[in-house]
């Protein structure tokens, strides 16, 4: 393929488009189900299917710990996993700005290839459009995923019950903090701070292999863990009490939040699940999570109660009790 940058001709459907598909996308996404036709024809095992779609416009497209390609696979795979589904197939649609470096596009596709392989999912179809200069900021990606729901699994945001333990699968807020610093808007250096971006399908499968008595699984992306907790409290009409001392937060995230007046509970994650399960199940779930690649710092951070329906209460480290402010306004934009 000639040229170092993406041109409008590469989105025109002709020779240049075919060259772009062959040299970038087919090279990285090749598998027995990848189609060159108008739609992929696929085999499905019997049972219920989970189906989801998500758009990704993260800025910058590269960040410590990943890029927009990695996050586009992680985000959709993780959404399927939250429903107890084993991811099977993905499609992806690219909208690329004229002038975007071809080498950078290759890096993004490579990250998608590696992440999909780790998650055990196949990219089977896609679409490519090129927008004029200034119409798109670099590259936007939309991924759609289908997975088979594991037998005996029923998770939903409306299923939390009093007596449930609230579990997070690791330290919180790293993705939002990493993106914030990557924009160089603040004179703050945290060289070891990377996004938690990760595919969590196998993490969830391991938990559900240990026990299917799990009520809610939710990934804490935009709005972070705090937003997820408020969503579940409203959907299930329950209260949630958190133990501040038990919430795992990376030291550098704590430092950045202290300097900028941010609440780690409202910073985005891209590799963390919030799990609601009956309290007696919590030790077995923690044991499984702490053996996992992306969940060594899993912790029980609170419990579900029947009082304070729709609210999230925090028992602070100094012994007082306060209500977590509800999220509002514009949180960190373009973090996924």
mmCIF file of C-alpha atoms in Angstrom:
data_model
loop_
_atom_site.group_PDB
_atom_site.id
_atom_site.type_symbol
_atom_site.label_atom_id
_atom_site.label_comp_id
_atom_site.label_asym_id
_atom_site.label_seq_id
_atom_site.Cartn_x
_atom_site.Cartn_y
_atom_site.Cartn_z
ATOM 1 C CA UNK A 1 0.000 0.000 0.000
ATOM 2 C CA UNK A 2 1.403 3.360 -1.004
ATOM 3 C CA UNK A 3 1.431 6.307 1.368
ATOM 4 C CA UNK A 4 2.123 6.949 5.033
ATOM 5 C CA UNK A 5 -1.290 8.373 5.922
ATOM 6 C CA UNK A 6 -4.914 7.422 5.389
ATOM 7 C CA UNK A 7 -6.484 9.184 2.391
ATOM 8 C CA UNK A 8 -10.103 9.768 1.398
ATOM 9 C CA UNK A 9 -9.588 7.317 -1.468
ATOM 10 C CA UNK A 10 -8.969 4.559 1.086
ATOM 11 C CA UNK A 11 -12.579 4.922 2.191
ATOM 12 C CA UNK A 12 -14.045 5.129 -1.297
ATOM 13 C CA UNK A 13 -14.673 1.426 -1.785
ATOM 14 C CA UNK A 14 -12.224 0.953 -4.648
ATOM 15 C CA UNK A 15 -8.699 -0.319 -5.097
ATOM 16 C CA UNK A 16 -7.252 1.751 -2.242
ATOM 17 C CA UNK A 17 -9.920 0.512 0.179
ATOM 18 C CA UNK A 18 -9.158 -3.091 -0.704
ATOM 19 C CA UNK A 19 -5.461 -2.463 -0.184
ATOM 20 C CA UNK A 20 -6.134 -0.952 3.248
ATOM 21 C CA UNK A 21 -8.274 -3.941 4.241
ATOM 22 C CA UNK A 22 -5.715 -6.455 2.980
ATOM 23 C CA UNK A 23 -2.620 -4.826 4.464
ATOM 24 C CA UNK A 24 -4.045 -3.772 7.838
ATOM 25 C CA UNK A 25 -7.282 -5.450 8.826
ATOM 26 C CA UNK A 26 -7.122 -8.838 7.123
ATOM 27 C CA UNK A 27 -3.505 -9.201 8.215
ATOM 28 C CA UNK A 28 -4.445 -8.851 11.875
ATOM 29 C CA UNK A 29 -7.984 -10.269 11.933
ATOM 30 C CA UNK A 30 -7.587 -13.374 9.740
ATOM 31 C CA UNK A 31 -9.516 -16.388 11.071
ATOM 32 C CA UNK A 32 -11.824 -19.063 9.592
ATOM 33 C CA UNK A 33 -14.944 -16.937 10.204
ATOM 34 C CA UNK A 34 -13.674 -13.573 8.894
ATOM 35 C CA UNK A 35 -15.711 -12.724 5.830
ATOM 36 C CA UNK A 36 -15.119 -10.715 2.676
ATOM 37 C CA UNK A 37 -18.839 -10.883 1.941
ATOM 38 C CA UNK A 38 -21.619 -8.589 3.110
ATOM 39 C CA UNK A 39 -22.200 -10.496 6.340
ATOM 40 C CA UNK A 40 -20.557 -13.297 8.279
ATOM 41 C CA UNK A 41 -22.433 -16.615 8.420
ATOM 42 C CA UNK A 42 -21.750 -18.187 11.793
ATOM 43 C CA UNK A 43 -22.417 -21.264 13.875
ATOM 44 C CA UNK A 44 -23.944 -20.824 17.323
ATOM 45 C CA UNK A 45 -24.204 -23.296 20.170
ATOM 46 C CA UNK A 46 -27.676 -23.832 21.662
ATOM 47 C CA UNK A 47 -28.778 -21.607 24.515
ATOM 48 C CA UNK A 48 -29.323 -17.920 25.199
ATOM 49 C CA UNK A 49 -27.234 -15.283 23.439
ATOM 50 C CA UNK A 50 -25.998 -11.939 24.736
ATOM 51 C CA UNK A 51 -25.627 -9.144 22.179
ATOM 52 C CA UNK A 52 -24.063 -5.722 22.689
ATOM 53 C CA UNK A 53 -22.485 -2.800 20.849
ATOM 54 C CA UNK A 54 -20.215 0.029 21.969
ATOM 55 C CA UNK A 55 -18.493 3.037 20.416
ATOM 56 C CA UNK A 56 -14.979 4.185 21.337
ATOM 57 C CA UNK A 57 -13.643 7.724 20.908
ATOM 58 C CA UNK A 58 -10.894 7.796 23.528
ATOM 59 C CA UNK A 59 -8.493 10.726 23.486
ATOM 60 C CA UNK A 60 -5.562 10.322 23.158
ATOM 61 C CA UNK A 61 -5.788 7.146 21.069
ATOM 62 C CA UNK A 62 -2.608 5.896 22.794
ATOM 63 C CA UNK A 63 -2.358 5.858 26.573
ATOM 64 C CA UNK A 64 -0.163 4.108 29.143
ATOM 65 C CA UNK A 65 -1.376 0.516 29.214
ATOM 66 C CA UNK A 66 -3.217 0.411 25.892
ATOM 67 C CA UNK A 67 -4.750 2.168 22.925
ATOM 68 C CA UNK A 68 -8.160 2.622 21.327
ATOM 69 C CA UNK A 69 -7.862 -0.765 19.616
ATOM 70 C CA UNK A 70 -7.302 -2.665 22.832
ATOM 71 C CA UNK A 71 -10.075 -0.832 24.657
ATOM 72 C CA UNK A 72 -12.533 -1.401 21.788
ATOM 73 C CA UNK A 73 -12.207 -5.166 22.213
ATOM 74 C CA UNK A 74 -12.035 -5.088 26.023
ATOM 75 C CA UNK A 75 -15.119 -2.911 26.359
ATOM 76 C CA UNK A 76 -17.395 -5.135 24.305
ATOM 77 C CA UNK A 77 -15.983 -8.422 25.585
ATOM 78 C CA UNK A 78 -16.431 -7.192 29.160
ATOM 79 C CA UNK A 79 -20.022 -6.129 28.512
ATOM 80 C CA UNK A 80 -20.806 -9.659 27.323
ATOM 81 C CA UNK A 81 -19.010 -11.148 30.322
ATOM 82 C CA UNK A 82 -21.172 -9.075 32.691
ATOM 83 C CA UNK A 83 -24.187 -11.027 31.455
ATOM 84 C CA UNK A 84 -22.443 -14.327 32.115
ATOM 85 C CA UNK A 85 -21.735 -14.815 28.416
ATOM 86 C CA UNK A 86 -18.722 -16.446 26.795
ATOM 87 C CA UNK A 87 -17.740 -14.068 23.952
ATOM 88 C CA UNK A 88 -17.848 -15.694 20.523
ATOM 89 C CA UNK A 89 -17.811 -13.103 17.752
ATOM 90 C CA UNK A 90 -17.085 -9.410 17.234
ATOM 91 C CA UNK A 91 -17.617 -7.012 14.370
ATOM 92 C CA UNK A 92 -15.818 -3.680 14.172
ATOM 93 C CA UNK A 93 -16.453 -0.441 12.297
ATOM 94 C CA UNK A 94 -13.739 2.186 11.827
ATOM 95 C CA UNK A 95 -14.238 5.870 11.060
ATOM 96 C CA UNK A 96 -10.759 7.227 10.287
ATOM 97 C CA UNK A 97 -9.738 10.840 9.818
ATOM 98 C CA UNK A 98 -8.024 11.725 6.576
ATOM 99 C CA UNK A 99 -4.299 12.047 7.286
ATOM 100 C CA UNK A 100 -4.252 9.516 10.133
ATOM 101 C CA UNK A 101 -0.898 7.673 10.115
ATOM 102 C CA UNK A 102 -1.117 4.213 8.530
ATOM 103 C CA UNK A 103 1.521 2.905 10.934
ATOM 104 C CA UNK A 104 -0.612 4.012 13.891
ATOM 105 C CA UNK A 105 -3.649 2.287 12.378
ATOM 106 C CA UNK A 106 -1.578 -0.883 12.090
ATOM 107 C CA UNK A 107 -0.673 -0.631 15.797
ATOM 108 C CA UNK A 108 -4.344 -0.273 16.698
ATOM 109 C CA UNK A 109 -5.348 -3.309 14.625
ATOM 110 C CA UNK A 110 -2.470 -5.284 16.116
ATOM 111 C CA UNK A 111 -3.686 -4.479 19.633
ATOM 112 C CA UNK A 112 -7.166 -5.656 18.666
ATOM 113 C CA UNK A 113 -5.754 -8.893 17.305
ATOM 114 C CA UNK A 114 -3.819 -9.652 20.493
ATOM 115 C CA UNK A 115 -6.685 -8.702 22.818
ATOM 116 C CA UNK A 116 -9.247 -10.734 20.866
ATOM 117 C CA UNK A 117 -6.950 -13.768 20.955
ATOM 118 C CA UNK A 118 -6.540 -13.422 24.724
ATOM 119 C CA UNK A 119 -10.307 -13.125 25.213
ATOM 120 C CA UNK A 120 -10.997 -16.087 22.929
ATOM 121 C CA UNK A 121 -13.238 -14.113 20.575
ATOM 122 C CA UNK A 122 -13.125 -13.885 16.767
ATOM 123 C CA UNK A 123 -13.450 -10.680 14.755
ATOM 124 C CA UNK A 124 -15.622 -11.791 11.844
ATOM 125 C CA UNK A 125 -16.844 -8.675 10.023
ATOM 126 C CA UNK A 126 -16.246 -4.959 9.813
ATOM 127 C CA UNK A 127 -16.548 -1.681 7.975
ATOM 128 C CA UNK A 128 -14.150 1.141 7.127
ATOM 129 C CA UNK A 129 -15.011 4.766 6.447
ATOM 130 C CA UNK A 130 -12.639 7.705 5.958
ATOM 131 C CA UNK A 131 -13.856 11.156 7.035
ATOM 132 C CA UNK A 132 -12.473 14.489 5.885
ATOM 133 C CA UNK A 133 -9.853 16.338 7.895
ATOM 134 C CA UNK A 134 -11.417 17.702 11.081
ATOM 135 C CA UNK A 135 -14.610 15.652 10.827
ATOM 136 C CA UNK A 136 -13.201 12.965 13.148
ATOM 137 C CA UNK A 137 -10.524 13.247 15.803
ATOM 138 C CA UNK A 138 -8.079 10.583 14.628
ATOM 139 C CA UNK A 139 -10.068 7.356 14.669
ATOM 140 C CA UNK A 140 -13.373 6.172 16.133
ATOM 141 C CA UNK A 141 -14.187 2.468 16.511
ATOM 142 C CA UNK A 142 -17.499 0.723 17.113
ATOM 143 C CA UNK A 143 -17.493 -2.933 18.098
ATOM 144 C CA UNK A 144 -20.464 -5.277 18.345
ATOM 145 C CA UNK A 145 -20.278 -8.587 20.161
ATOM 146 C CA UNK A 146 -22.251 -11.797 20.518
ATOM 147 C CA UNK A 147 -21.717 -14.415 23.206
ATOM 148 C CA UNK A 148 -23.411 -17.485 24.631
ATOM 149 C CA UNK A 149 -24.786 -17.103 28.145
ATOM 150 C CA UNK A 150 -23.485 -19.805 30.470
ATOM 151 C CA UNK A 151 -26.108 -22.261 31.672
ATOM 152 C CA UNK A 152 -27.631 -21.421 35.043
ATOM 153 C CA UNK A 153 -26.401 -17.811 35.066
ATOM 154 C CA UNK A 154 -28.852 -14.960 35.609
ATOM 155 C CA UNK A 155 -27.262 -11.556 36.248
ATOM 156 C CA UNK A 156 -29.069 -8.216 36.097
ATOM 157 C CA UNK A 157 -28.816 -4.770 37.620
ATOM 158 C CA UNK A 158 -32.208 -5.267 39.240
ATOM 159 C CA UNK A 159 -31.160 -8.441 41.086
ATOM 160 C CA UNK A 160 -29.123 -7.092 44.026
ATOM 161 C CA UNK A 161 -30.550 -8.183 47.366
ATOM 162 C CA UNK A 162 -30.051 -7.142 51.003
ATOM 163 C CA UNK A 163 -27.277 -9.272 52.414
ATOM 164 C CA UNK A 164 -25.234 -9.259 49.199
ATOM 165 C CA UNK A 165 -21.535 -8.533 49.436
ATOM 166 C CA UNK A 166 -20.199 -5.860 47.076
ATOM 167 C CA UNK A 167 -16.911 -6.957 45.498
ATOM 168 C CA UNK A 168 -14.528 -5.086 43.215
ATOM 169 C CA UNK A 169 -12.033 -7.104 41.202
ATOM 170 C CA UNK A 170 -9.093 -4.759 41.757
ATOM 171 C CA UNK A 171 -7.881 -1.245 42.481
ATOM 172 C CA UNK A 172 -10.106 1.455 41.044
ATOM 173 C CA UNK A 173 -9.779 4.620 38.965
ATOM 174 C CA UNK A 174 -6.553 3.878 37.105
ATOM 175 C CA UNK A 175 -7.907 4.223 33.574
ATOM 176 C CA UNK A 176 -9.474 7.616 34.130
ATOM 177 C CA UNK A 177 -6.375 8.856 35.920
ATOM 178 C CA UNK A 178 -4.020 7.527 33.206
ATOM 179 C CA UNK A 179 -6.060 9.209 30.446
ATOM 180 C CA UNK A 180 -6.172 12.467 32.370
ATOM 181 C CA UNK A 181 -2.385 12.570 32.737
ATOM 182 C CA UNK A 182 -1.790 11.428 29.144
ATOM 183 C CA UNK A 183 -3.435 14.632 27.935
ATOM 184 C CA UNK A 184 -0.647 16.664 29.554
ATOM 185 C CA UNK A 185 -3.058 19.297 30.843
ATOM 186 C CA UNK A 186 -1.466 19.179 34.279
ATOM 187 C CA UNK A 187 2.139 19.388 35.380
ATOM 188 C CA UNK A 188 1.889 16.027 37.130
ATOM 189 C CA UNK A 189 4.142 13.032 36.542
ATOM 190 C CA UNK A 190 3.193 9.490 37.521
ATOM 191 C CA UNK A 191 5.478 7.327 35.396
ATOM 192 C CA UNK A 192 4.320 3.991 36.796
ATOM 193 C CA UNK A 193 0.626 4.726 36.425
ATOM 194 C CA UNK A 194 -1.008 2.732 33.619
ATOM 195 C CA UNK A 195 -4.586 2.056 32.623
ATOM 196 C CA UNK A 196 -6.218 -1.085 34.007
ATOM 197 C CA UNK A 197 -7.595 -1.832 30.509
ATOM 198 C CA UNK A 198 -7.998 -5.619 30.245
ATOM 199 C CA UNK A 199 -10.313 -8.296 28.798
ATOM 200 C CA UNK A 200 -12.175 -9.921 31.688
ATOM 201 C CA UNK A 201 -14.079 -12.753 30.024
ATOM 202 C CA UNK A 202 -11.918 -15.455 31.589
ATOM 203 C CA UNK A 203 -12.029 -13.690 34.955
ATOM 204 C CA UNK A 204 -15.820 -13.849 34.993
ATOM 205 C CA UNK A 205 -15.894 -17.408 33.672
ATOM 206 C CA UNK A 206 -13.644 -18.511 36.524
ATOM 207 C CA UNK A 207 -15.941 -16.870 39.076
ATOM 208 C CA UNK A 208 -19.046 -18.460 37.578
ATOM 209 C CA UNK A 209 -17.342 -21.838 37.456
ATOM 210 C CA UNK A 210 -16.885 -21.564 41.234
ATOM 211 C CA UNK A 211 -20.457 -20.392 41.895
ATOM 212 C CA UNK A 212 -23.370 -19.336 39.733
ATOM 213 C CA UNK A 213 -25.037 -17.743 42.748
ATOM 214 C CA UNK A 214 -24.099 -14.257 41.571
ATOM 215 C CA UNK A 215 -26.749 -11.542 41.299
ATOM 216 C CA UNK A 216 -25.051 -8.655 39.493
ATOM 217 C CA UNK A 217 -21.870 -8.187 37.459
ATOM 218 C CA UNK A 218 -21.129 -4.762 36.050
ATOM 219 C CA UNK A 219 -17.969 -3.254 34.545
ATOM 220 C CA UNK A 220 -17.069 0.125 35.964
ATOM 221 C CA UNK A 221 -16.264 2.181 32.871
ATOM 222 C CA UNK A 222 -17.505 5.762 32.454
ATOM 223 C CA UNK A 223 -18.370 7.146 35.860
ATOM 224 C CA UNK A 224 -16.381 4.487 37.686
ATOM 225 C CA UNK A 225 -17.435 2.287 40.570
ATOM 226 C CA UNK A 226 -19.474 5.029 42.242
ATOM 227 C CA UNK A 227 -21.767 5.434 39.244
ATOM 228 C CA UNK A 228 -22.226 1.660 38.981
ATOM 229 C CA UNK A 229 -23.224 1.478 42.644
ATOM 230 C CA UNK A 230 -25.837 4.195 42.241
ATOM 231 C CA UNK A 231 -27.214 2.497 39.122
ATOM 232 C CA UNK A 232 -27.594 -0.812 40.972
ATOM 233 C CA UNK A 233 -29.049 0.855 44.081
ATOM 234 C CA UNK A 234 -31.761 2.460 41.929
ATOM 235 C CA UNK A 235 -32.427 -0.566 39.718
ATOM 236 C CA UNK A 236 -32.730 -2.941 42.680
ATOM 237 C CA UNK A 237 -34.315 -0.416 45.071
ATOM 238 C CA UNK A 238 -31.755 -1.146 47.789
ATOM 239 C CA UNK A 239 -29.188 0.738 49.825
ATOM 240 C CA UNK A 240 -25.441 0.137 49.675
ATOM 241 C CA UNK A 241 -22.976 0.704 52.495
ATOM 242 C CA UNK A 242 -19.268 0.963 51.644
ATOM 243 C CA UNK A 243 -16.271 0.584 53.926
ATOM 244 C CA UNK A 244 -13.851 3.261 52.755
ATOM 245 C CA UNK A 245 -10.827 1.511 54.266
ATOM 246 C CA UNK A 246 -11.503 -1.583 52.138
ATOM 247 C CA UNK A 247 -11.652 0.195 48.760
ATOM 248 C CA UNK A 248 -8.411 -0.587 46.872
ATOM 249 C CA UNK A 249 -6.863 2.530 45.315
ATOM 250 C CA UNK A 250 -3.405 2.715 43.745
ATOM 251 C CA UNK A 251 -1.065 5.068 45.631
ATOM 252 C CA UNK A 252 -0.399 7.222 42.574
ATOM 253 C CA UNK A 253 -4.133 7.490 41.875
ATOM 254 C CA UNK A 254 -4.624 8.641 45.466
ATOM 255 C CA UNK A 255 -1.918 11.257 44.990
ATOM 256 C CA UNK A 256 -3.371 12.610 41.732
ATOM 257 C CA UNK A 257 -6.893 12.670 43.192
ATOM 258 C CA UNK A 258 -5.610 14.530 46.242
ATOM 259 C CA UNK A 259 -3.949 17.196 44.092
ATOM 260 C CA UNK A 260 -6.891 17.659 41.722
ATOM 261 C CA UNK A 261 -9.763 17.158 44.156
ATOM 262 C CA UNK A 262 -11.103 14.044 42.395
ATOM 263 C CA UNK A 263 -12.993 11.110 43.894
ATOM 264 C CA UNK A 264 -11.458 7.745 42.888
ATOM 265 C CA UNK A 265 -14.898 6.120 43.011
ATOM 266 C CA UNK A 266 -15.925 8.278 40.043
ATOM 267 C CA UNK A 267 -12.833 7.721 37.907
ATOM 268 C CA UNK A 268 -13.261 5.315 34.991
ATOM 269 C CA UNK A 269 -11.975 1.759 35.012
ATOM 270 C CA UNK A 270 -11.575 -0.445 31.932
ATOM 271 C CA UNK A 271 -10.523 -3.672 33.622
ATOM 272 C CA UNK A 272 -12.605 -3.839 36.781
ATOM 273 C CA UNK A 273 -15.887 -5.555 37.588
ATOM 274 C CA UNK A 274 -18.278 -4.878 40.439
ATOM 275 C CA UNK A 275 -19.880 -8.125 41.628
ATOM 276 C CA UNK A 276 -22.921 -8.515 43.903
ATOM 277 C CA UNK A 277 -23.334 -11.951 45.440
ATOM 278 C CA UNK A 278 -24.736 -13.380 48.692
ATOM 279 C CA UNK A 279 -22.265 -12.765 51.508
ATOM 280 C CA UNK A 280 -21.600 -16.498 52.108
ATOM 281 C CA UNK A 281 -20.326 -16.752 48.500
ATOM 282 C CA UNK A 282 -17.812 -13.916 48.906
ATOM 283 C CA UNK A 283 -14.842 -15.954 50.259
ATOM 284 C CA UNK A 284 -14.968 -18.414 47.346
ATOM 285 C CA UNK A 285 -15.294 -15.585 44.822
ATOM 286 C CA UNK A 286 -12.355 -13.710 46.341
ATOM 287 C CA UNK A 287 -10.228 -16.854 46.327
ATOM 288 C CA UNK A 288 -10.842 -17.310 42.599
ATOM 289 C CA UNK A 289 -10.298 -13.640 41.783
ATOM 290 C CA UNK A 290 -7.054 -13.334 43.685
ATOM 291 C CA UNK A 291 -5.577 -16.137 41.604
ATOM 292 C CA UNK A 292 -6.479 -14.285 38.399
ATOM 293 C CA UNK A 293 -4.244 -12.294 36.088
ATOM 294 C CA UNK A 294 -6.249 -9.072 36.408
ATOM 295 C CA UNK A 295 -7.875 -9.420 39.815
ATOM 296 C CA UNK A 296 -5.156 -10.040 42.425
ATOM 297 C CA UNK A 297 -6.338 -7.041 44.471
ATOM 298 C CA UNK A 298 -10.008 -8.035 44.591
ATOM 299 C CA UNK A 299 -11.782 -6.949 47.759
ATOM 300 C CA UNK A 300 -15.153 -6.844 49.460
ATOM 301 C CA UNK A 301 -15.870 -3.122 49.750
ATOM 302 C CA UNK A 302 -19.392 -3.100 51.145
ATOM 303 C CA UNK A 303 -22.793 -4.720 51.451
ATOM 304 C CA UNK A 304 -26.370 -4.297 50.321
ATOM 305 C CA UNK A 305 -28.986 -3.234 52.862
ATOM 306 C CA UNK A 306 -32.755 -2.751 52.774
ATOM 307 C CA UNK A 307 -32.587 0.771 54.237
ATOM 308 C CA UNK A 308 -31.577 3.926 52.323
ATOM 309 C CA UNK A 309 -33.039 2.611 49.059
ATOM 310 C CA UNK A 310 -31.341 4.197 46.050
ATOM 311 C CA UNK A 311 -28.488 5.611 48.117
ATOM 312 C CA UNK A 312 -24.829 4.782 48.660
ATOM 313 C CA UNK A 313 -23.503 5.334 52.176
ATOM 314 C CA UNK A 314 -19.811 5.396 53.091
ATOM 315 C CA UNK A 315 -18.334 4.449 56.442
ATOM 316 C CA UNK A 316 -15.225 6.632 56.446
ATOM 317 C CA UNK A 317 -11.787 5.738 57.739
ATOM 318 C CA UNK A 318 -12.194 8.165 60.648
ATOM 319 C CA UNK A 319 -15.348 6.427 61.876
ATOM 320 C CA UNK A 320 -18.008 8.756 60.518
ATOM 321 C CA UNK A 321 -20.767 7.943 58.039
ATOM 322 C CA UNK A 322 -21.609 10.010 54.979
ATOM 323 C CA UNK A 323 -23.616 9.705 51.792
ATOM 324 C CA UNK A 324 -21.598 9.388 48.596
ATOM 325 C CA UNK A 325 -22.626 12.354 46.412
ATOM 326 C CA UNK A 326 -24.548 11.256 43.349
ATOM 327 C CA UNK A 327 -22.641 11.666 40.070
ATOM 328 C CA UNK A 328 -23.640 14.607 37.928
ATOM 329 C CA UNK A 329 -22.416 17.019 35.300
ATOM 330 C CA UNK A 330 -19.689 16.143 32.840
ATOM 331 C CA UNK A 331 -17.256 13.620 34.212
ATOM 332 C CA UNK A 332 -13.969 13.062 32.390
ATOM 333 C CA UNK A 333 -14.900 13.188 28.674
ATOM 334 C CA UNK A 334 -13.653 10.798 25.981
ATOM 335 C CA UNK A 335 -12.136 8.239 28.309
ATOM 336 C CA UNK A 336 -13.381 5.248 26.306
#
